[in-house]
mmCIF file of C-alpha atoms and ligand atoms in Angstrom:
data_model
loop_
_atom_site.group_PDB
_atom_site.id
_atom_site.type_symbol
_atom_site.label_atom_id
_atom_site.label_comp_id
_atom_site.label_asym_id
_atom_site.label_seq_id
_atom_site.Cartn_x
_atom_site.Cartn_y
_atom_site.Cartn_z
ATOM 1 C CA MET P 653 -56.949 -80.534 22.467
ATOM 2 C CA SER P 654 -59.213 -82.824 24.452
ATOM 3 C CA LYS P 655 -58.202 -83.325 28.060
ATOM 4 C CA LYS P 656 -57.435 -86.593 29.829
ATOM 5 C CA ILE P 657 -58.761 -86.526 33.374
ATOM 6 C CA GLY P 658 -58.040 -89.266 35.910
ATOM 7 C CA LEU P 659 -60.755 -90.204 38.392
ATOM 8 C CA ILE P 660 -59.764 -91.576 41.797
ATOM 9 C CA VAL P 661 -62.442 -92.793 44.210
ATOM 10 C CA GLY P 662 -61.419 -92.880 47.875
ATOM 11 C CA SER P 663 -63.797 -95.717 48.753
ATOM 12 C CA LEU P 664 -63.395 -99.399 47.899
ATOM 13 C CA ARG P 665 -67.049 -100.128 48.743
ATOM 14 C CA LYS P 666 -69.046 -101.865 45.997
ATOM 15 C CA ASP P 667 -72.045 -99.557 46.433
ATOM 16 C CA SER P 668 -69.970 -96.442 47.052
ATOM 17 C CA TYR P 669 -71.863 -93.154 46.750
ATOM 18 C CA ASN P 670 -68.613 -91.438 45.860
ATOM 19 C CA ARG P 671 -68.168 -93.789 42.915
ATOM 20 C CA MET P 672 -71.679 -92.854 41.754
ATOM 21 C CA VAL P 673 -70.664 -89.188 41.889
ATOM 22 C CA ALA P 674 -67.467 -89.919 39.929
ATOM 23 C CA GLN P 675 -69.473 -91.924 37.390
ATOM 24 C CA LYS P 676 -71.827 -88.982 36.856
ATOM 25 C CA LEU P 677 -68.845 -86.666 36.429
ATOM 26 C CA ALA P 678 -67.502 -88.980 33.734
ATOM 27 C CA GLU P 679 -70.795 -88.688 31.831
ATOM 28 C CA LEU P 680 -70.978 -84.897 31.866
ATOM 29 C CA ASP P 681 -68.537 -83.940 29.125
ATOM 30 C CA ALA P 682 -68.081 -86.135 26.065
ATOM 31 C CA SER P 683 -65.081 -84.052 24.941
ATOM 32 C CA VAL P 684 -63.075 -85.177 27.985
ATOM 33 C CA SER P 685 -61.351 -88.553 28.122
ATOM 34 C CA PHE P 686 -61.886 -89.894 31.657
ATOM 35 C CA GLN P 687 -59.543 -92.587 32.981
ATOM 36 C CA TRP P 688 -60.416 -94.552 36.105
ATOM 37 C CA ILE P 689 -57.387 -94.828 38.387
ATOM 38 C CA GLU P 690 -58.079 -97.565 40.930
ATOM 39 C CA LEU P 691 -56.715 -97.960 44.460
ATOM 40 C CA LYS P 692 -57.823 -101.499 45.243
ATOM 41 C CA ASP P 693 -54.671 -103.331 44.091
ATOM 42 C CA LEU P 694 -52.170 -101.110 45.891
ATOM 43 C CA PRO P 695 -50.297 -102.792 48.756
ATOM 44 C CA LEU P 696 -49.879 -101.010 52.071
ATOM 45 C CA PHE P 697 -47.040 -98.539 51.778
ATOM 46 C CA ASN P 698 -43.735 -99.896 53.017
ATOM 47 C CA GLU P 699 -40.371 -98.369 52.145
ATOM 48 C CA ASP P 700 -38.899 -101.876 51.973
ATOM 49 C CA LEU P 701 -41.107 -102.580 48.938
ATOM 50 C CA GLU P 702 -39.573 -99.639 47.063
ATOM 51 C CA LYS P 703 -36.326 -101.529 46.561
ATOM 52 C CA GLY P 704 -35.695 -102.583 42.971
ATOM 53 C CA GLU P 705 -38.608 -102.308 40.570
ATOM 54 C CA GLY P 706 -41.193 -102.111 43.336
ATOM 55 C CA PRO P 707 -44.714 -103.582 43.151
ATOM 56 C CA GLU P 708 -46.309 -103.817 39.690
ATOM 57 C CA ALA P 709 -49.591 -102.340 40.968
ATOM 58 C CA VAL P 710 -47.728 -99.227 42.140
ATOM 59 C CA SER P 711 -46.042 -98.769 38.743
ATOM 60 C CA VAL P 712 -49.422 -99.070 37.021
ATOM 61 C CA PHE P 713 -50.939 -96.553 39.436
ATOM 62 C CA LYS P 714 -48.146 -94.004 39.026
ATOM 63 C CA SER P 715 -48.096 -94.359 35.231
ATOM 64 C CA ALA P 716 -51.844 -93.741 35.150
ATOM 65 C CA ILE P 717 -51.391 -90.453 37.054
ATOM 66 C CA GLN P 718 -48.484 -89.477 34.833
ATOM 67 C CA ALA P 719 -50.573 -90.027 31.699
ATOM 68 C CA VAL P 720 -53.418 -87.627 32.537
ATOM 69 C CA ASP P 721 -53.635 -83.832 32.427
ATOM 70 C CA GLY P 722 -55.287 -83.683 35.831
ATOM 71 C CA VAL P 723 -56.871 -85.852 38.504
ATOM 72 C CA ILE P 724 -60.195 -85.432 40.284
ATOM 73 C CA ILE P 725 -60.430 -87.265 43.604
ATOM 74 C CA VAL P 726 -63.941 -88.125 44.776
ATOM 75 C CA SER P 727 -63.735 -89.396 48.322
ATOM 76 C CA PRO P 728 -65.675 -90.006 51.503
ATOM 77 C CA GLU P 729 -64.528 -88.902 54.935
ATOM 78 C CA TYR P 730 -63.701 -91.405 57.670
ATOM 79 C CA ASN P 731 -63.571 -90.288 61.297
ATOM 80 C CA SER P 732 -63.251 -86.649 60.290
ATOM 81 C CA GLY P 733 -60.314 -87.360 58.023
ATOM 82 C CA ILE P 734 -58.896 -88.797 54.806
ATOM 83 C CA PRO P 735 -59.675 -92.509 54.202
ATOM 84 C CA GLY P 736 -56.645 -94.742 54.765
ATOM 85 C CA VAL P 737 -56.744 -96.196 51.240
ATOM 86 C CA LEU P 738 -56.464 -92.721 49.752
ATOM 87 C CA LYS P 739 -53.629 -91.649 52.046
ATOM 88 C CA ASN P 740 -51.840 -94.919 51.244
ATOM 89 C CA ALA P 741 -52.189 -94.230 47.510
ATOM 90 C CA ILE P 742 -50.878 -90.665 47.875
ATOM 91 C CA ASP P 743 -47.874 -91.948 49.843
ATOM 92 C CA TRP P 744 -47.032 -94.364 47.012
ATOM 93 C CA ALA P 745 -47.527 -91.711 44.323
ATOM 94 C CA SER P 746 -45.399 -89.189 46.243
ATOM 95 C CA ARG P 747 -42.237 -91.244 45.677
ATOM 96 C CA PRO P 748 -39.534 -90.470 44.691
ATOM 97 C CA SER P 749 -40.168 -87.169 46.389
ATOM 98 C CA ARG P 750 -38.386 -84.769 44.017
ATOM 99 C CA THR P 751 -39.678 -86.307 40.806
ATOM 100 C CA SER P 752 -43.009 -87.764 41.854
ATOM 101 C CA VAL P 753 -45.959 -87.973 39.462
ATOM 102 C CA LEU P 754 -47.883 -85.722 41.855
ATOM 103 C CA ARG P 755 -45.454 -82.830 41.517
ATOM 104 C CA ARG P 756 -47.294 -79.991 39.697
ATOM 105 C CA LYS P 757 -50.169 -82.346 38.875
ATOM 106 C CA PRO P 758 -53.482 -80.440 38.753
ATOM 107 C CA ILE P 759 -55.898 -81.991 41.247
ATOM 108 C CA GLY P 760 -59.537 -81.366 42.115
ATOM 109 C CA LEU P 761 -61.312 -82.598 45.247
ATOM 110 C CA ILE P 762 -64.939 -83.633 45.570
ATOM 111 C CA GLY P 763 -66.556 -85.581 48.392
ATOM 112 C CA ALA P 764 -69.950 -87.020 49.258
ATOM 113 C CA THR P 765 -71.394 -88.214 52.544
ATOM 114 C CA PRO P 766 -74.810 -89.165 53.884
ATOM 115 C CA GLY P 767 -74.081 -86.747 56.732
ATOM 116 C CA GLY P 768 -74.423 -82.979 56.721
ATOM 117 C CA MET P 769 -70.803 -81.798 56.529
ATOM 118 C CA GLY P 770 -69.970 -82.879 52.989
ATOM 119 C CA THR P 771 -66.465 -84.256 53.787
ATOM 120 C CA ILE P 772 -65.133 -80.808 54.736
ATOM 121 C CA ASN P 773 -62.519 -82.184 57.125
ATOM 122 C CA ALA P 774 -61.298 -84.921 54.781
ATOM 123 C CA GLN P 775 -60.940 -82.423 51.945
ATOM 124 C CA LEU P 776 -58.966 -80.016 54.122
ATOM 125 C CA GLN P 777 -56.618 -82.832 55.126
ATOM 126 C CA THR P 778 -56.266 -84.096 51.554
ATOM 127 C CA ARG P 779 -55.513 -80.591 50.288
ATOM 128 C CA HIS P 780 -52.879 -80.147 53.001
ATOM 129 C CA ILE P 781 -51.235 -83.492 52.187
ATOM 130 C CA LEU P 782 -51.233 -82.910 48.431
ATOM 131 C CA GLU P 783 -49.848 -79.395 48.776
ATOM 132 C CA SER P 784 -47.008 -80.833 50.853
ATOM 133 C CA VAL P 785 -46.008 -83.002 47.871
ATOM 134 C CA GLN P 786 -46.280 -79.979 45.540
ATOM 135 C CA ALA P 787 -49.360 -81.060 43.661
ATOM 136 C CA GLN P 788 -51.501 -78.168 42.413
ATOM 137 C CA LEU P 789 -54.973 -77.973 43.925
ATOM 138 C CA LEU P 790 -57.827 -76.214 42.169
ATOM 139 C CA PRO P 791 -58.084 -72.958 44.127
ATOM 140 C CA PHE P 792 -61.282 -71.349 45.437
ATOM 141 C CA GLN P 793 -63.665 -74.064 44.247
ATOM 142 C CA LYS P 794 -65.077 -76.443 46.841
ATOM 143 C CA LEU P 795 -67.626 -79.162 46.277
ATOM 144 C CA HIS P 796 -69.043 -80.775 49.419
ATOM 145 C CA ILE P 797 -71.999 -83.060 48.765
ATOM 146 C CA SER P 798 -74.057 -83.829 51.866
ATOM 147 C CA GLN P 799 -77.146 -86.069 52.246
ATOM 148 C CA ILE P 800 -75.905 -88.068 49.269
ATOM 149 C CA HIS P 801 -78.222 -91.006 50.027
ATOM 150 C CA LEU P 802 -81.157 -88.726 49.093
ATOM 151 C CA LYS P 803 -79.554 -87.734 45.789
ATOM 152 C CA VAL P 804 -79.074 -91.149 44.186
ATOM 153 C CA ASP P 805 -81.085 -94.044 42.872
ATOM 154 C CA ALA P 806 -79.388 -96.692 45.017
ATOM 155 C CA GLU P 807 -80.744 -99.641 43.015
ATOM 156 C CA GLN P 808 -79.549 -98.188 39.724
ATOM 157 C CA HIS P 809 -76.300 -96.999 41.353
ATOM 158 C CA ARG P 810 -76.825 -93.571 39.827
ATOM 159 C CA LEU P 811 -76.704 -89.993 40.995
ATOM 160 C CA THR P 812 -80.096 -88.519 40.098
ATOM 161 C CA ASP P 813 -80.236 -85.113 41.796
ATOM 162 C CA GLU P 814 -80.337 -82.357 39.156
ATOM 163 C CA LYS P 815 -78.842 -79.630 41.348
ATOM 164 C CA THR P 816 -75.864 -81.844 42.220
ATOM 165 C CA LYS P 817 -75.341 -82.584 38.520
ATOM 166 C CA GLU P 818 -75.217 -78.814 37.890
ATOM 167 C CA TYR P 819 -72.628 -78.363 40.646
ATOM 168 C CA LEU P 820 -70.546 -81.179 39.179
ATOM 169 C CA GLN P 821 -70.790 -79.709 35.690
ATOM 170 C CA ALA P 822 -69.671 -76.281 36.914
ATOM 171 C CA TYR P 823 -66.799 -77.805 38.905
ATOM 172 C CA LEU P 824 -65.620 -79.841 35.927
ATOM 173 C CA GLN P 825 -65.708 -76.866 33.569
ATOM 174 C CA LYS P 826 -63.712 -74.734 36.010
ATOM 175 C CA PHE P 827 -61.203 -77.528 36.587
ATOM 176 C CA ILE P 828 -60.593 -78.029 32.877
ATOM 177 C CA HIS P 829 -60.327 -74.301 32.198
ATOM 178 C CA TRP P 830 -57.927 -73.897 35.139
ATOM 179 C CA ILE P 831 -55.565 -76.606 33.857
ATOM 180 C CA ASP P 832 -54.804 -74.403 30.839
ATOM 181 C CA HIS P 833 -54.279 -71.305 32.973
ATOM 182 C CA ILE P 834 -52.109 -72.486 35.858
ATOM 183 C CA PRO P 835 -49.228 -70.053 36.356
ATOM 184 C CA THR P 836 -45.796 -71.654 36.131
ATOM 185 C CA LEU P 837 -43.516 -70.712 38.993
ATOM 186 C CA GLU P 838 -40.286 -72.445 38.053
HETATM 187 C C1 FMN Z 984 -65.036 -95.921 59.579
HETATM 188 C C2 FMN Z 984 -66.039 -94.903 59.113
HETATM 189 C C3 FMN Z 984 -65.943 -93.591 59.550
HETATM 190 C C4 FMN Z 984 -66.828 -92.631 59.073
HETATM 191 N N1 FMN Z 984 -66.652 -91.320 59.445
HETATM 192 C C5 FMN Z 984 -67.395 -90.351 58.850
HETATM 193 C C6 FMN Z 984 -67.094 -88.971 59.085
HETATM 194 O O1 FMN Z 984 -66.215 -88.611 59.837
HETATM 195 N N2 FMN Z 984 -67.828 -88.057 58.438
HETATM 196 C C7 FMN Z 984 -68.836 -88.395 57.568
HETATM 197 O O2 FMN Z 984 -69.456 -87.522 56.974
HETATM 198 N N3 FMN Z 984 -69.142 -89.706 57.335
HETATM 199 C C8 FMN Z 984 -68.444 -90.671 57.947
HETATM 200 N N4 FMN Z 984 -68.707 -91.989 57.678
HETATM 201 C C9 FMN Z 984 -69.853 -92.332 56.852
HETATM 202 C C10 FMN Z 984 -69.457 -92.343 55.385
HETATM 203 O O3 FMN Z 984 -69.596 -91.030 54.889
HETATM 204 C C11 FMN Z 984 -70.390 -93.289 54.624
HETATM 205 O O4 FMN Z 984 -70.164 -94.628 55.047
HETATM 206 C C12 FMN Z 984 -70.225 -93.146 53.124
HETATM 207 O O5 FMN Z 984 -71.275 -93.813 52.483
HETATM 208 C C13 FMN Z 984 -68.880 -93.716 52.655
HETATM 209 O O6 FMN Z 984 -68.651 -93.359 51.321
HETATM 210 P P1 FMN Z 984 -68.970 -94.354 50.110
HETATM 211 O O7 FMN Z 984 -70.472 -94.479 50.035
HETATM 212 O O8 FMN Z 984 -68.408 -93.691 48.911
HETATM 213 O O9 FMN Z 984 -68.337 -95.691 50.416
HETATM 214 C C14 FMN Z 984 -67.853 -92.987 58.168
HETATM 215 C C15 FMN Z 984 -67.953 -94.326 57.761
HETATM 216 C C16 FMN Z 984 -67.051 -95.269 58.204
HETATM 217 C C17 FMN Z 984 -67.152 -96.678 57.688
#
């Protein structure tokens, strides 16, 4: 059966390179149904807001994660770490802790930066955080895209580098295959 994959971009910037990478990913496999899961409407996390129904934007966000077979996060790195908007979103999605939509959710991590380190530190932090809420992270595969500004057509807002497209394709195929082969531990 065709897979539903959620795409989360860890940058709110209009001209985000990471969004261009996610967009390319969404074009690579017509048999996959990609769903954009946006962070921009989420309020700052505050336990007081969890009382009652909680914010509508949070319900929409959590339902979107619940509805997909897996999520691929494509995110920049800020100050050698995870962007605040992404951490904020994970904190919302991690509640309630024992039954959160992140529990056992298959997740892949990709990141792009104009620098040379390809978001290594942010991805390590994100992996650590998501493992602490018992999400399942694609093992072994890493995709760190450096020098991203040289790999896009900035005016067209498109990733153009052929090698990067091949890496994305390979990552996506492995992610989708892995979802059907994750061992169950319970
Ligand atoms: C506050 C801030 C901190 C940053 N820190 C890093 C960093 O630690 N490592 C890095 O590779 N790039 C860093 N950058 C540069 C980002 O990688 C760059 O702005 C990138 O284009 C952001 O991703 P986006 O294009 O998807 O918005 C930083 C940018 C900002 C605004």
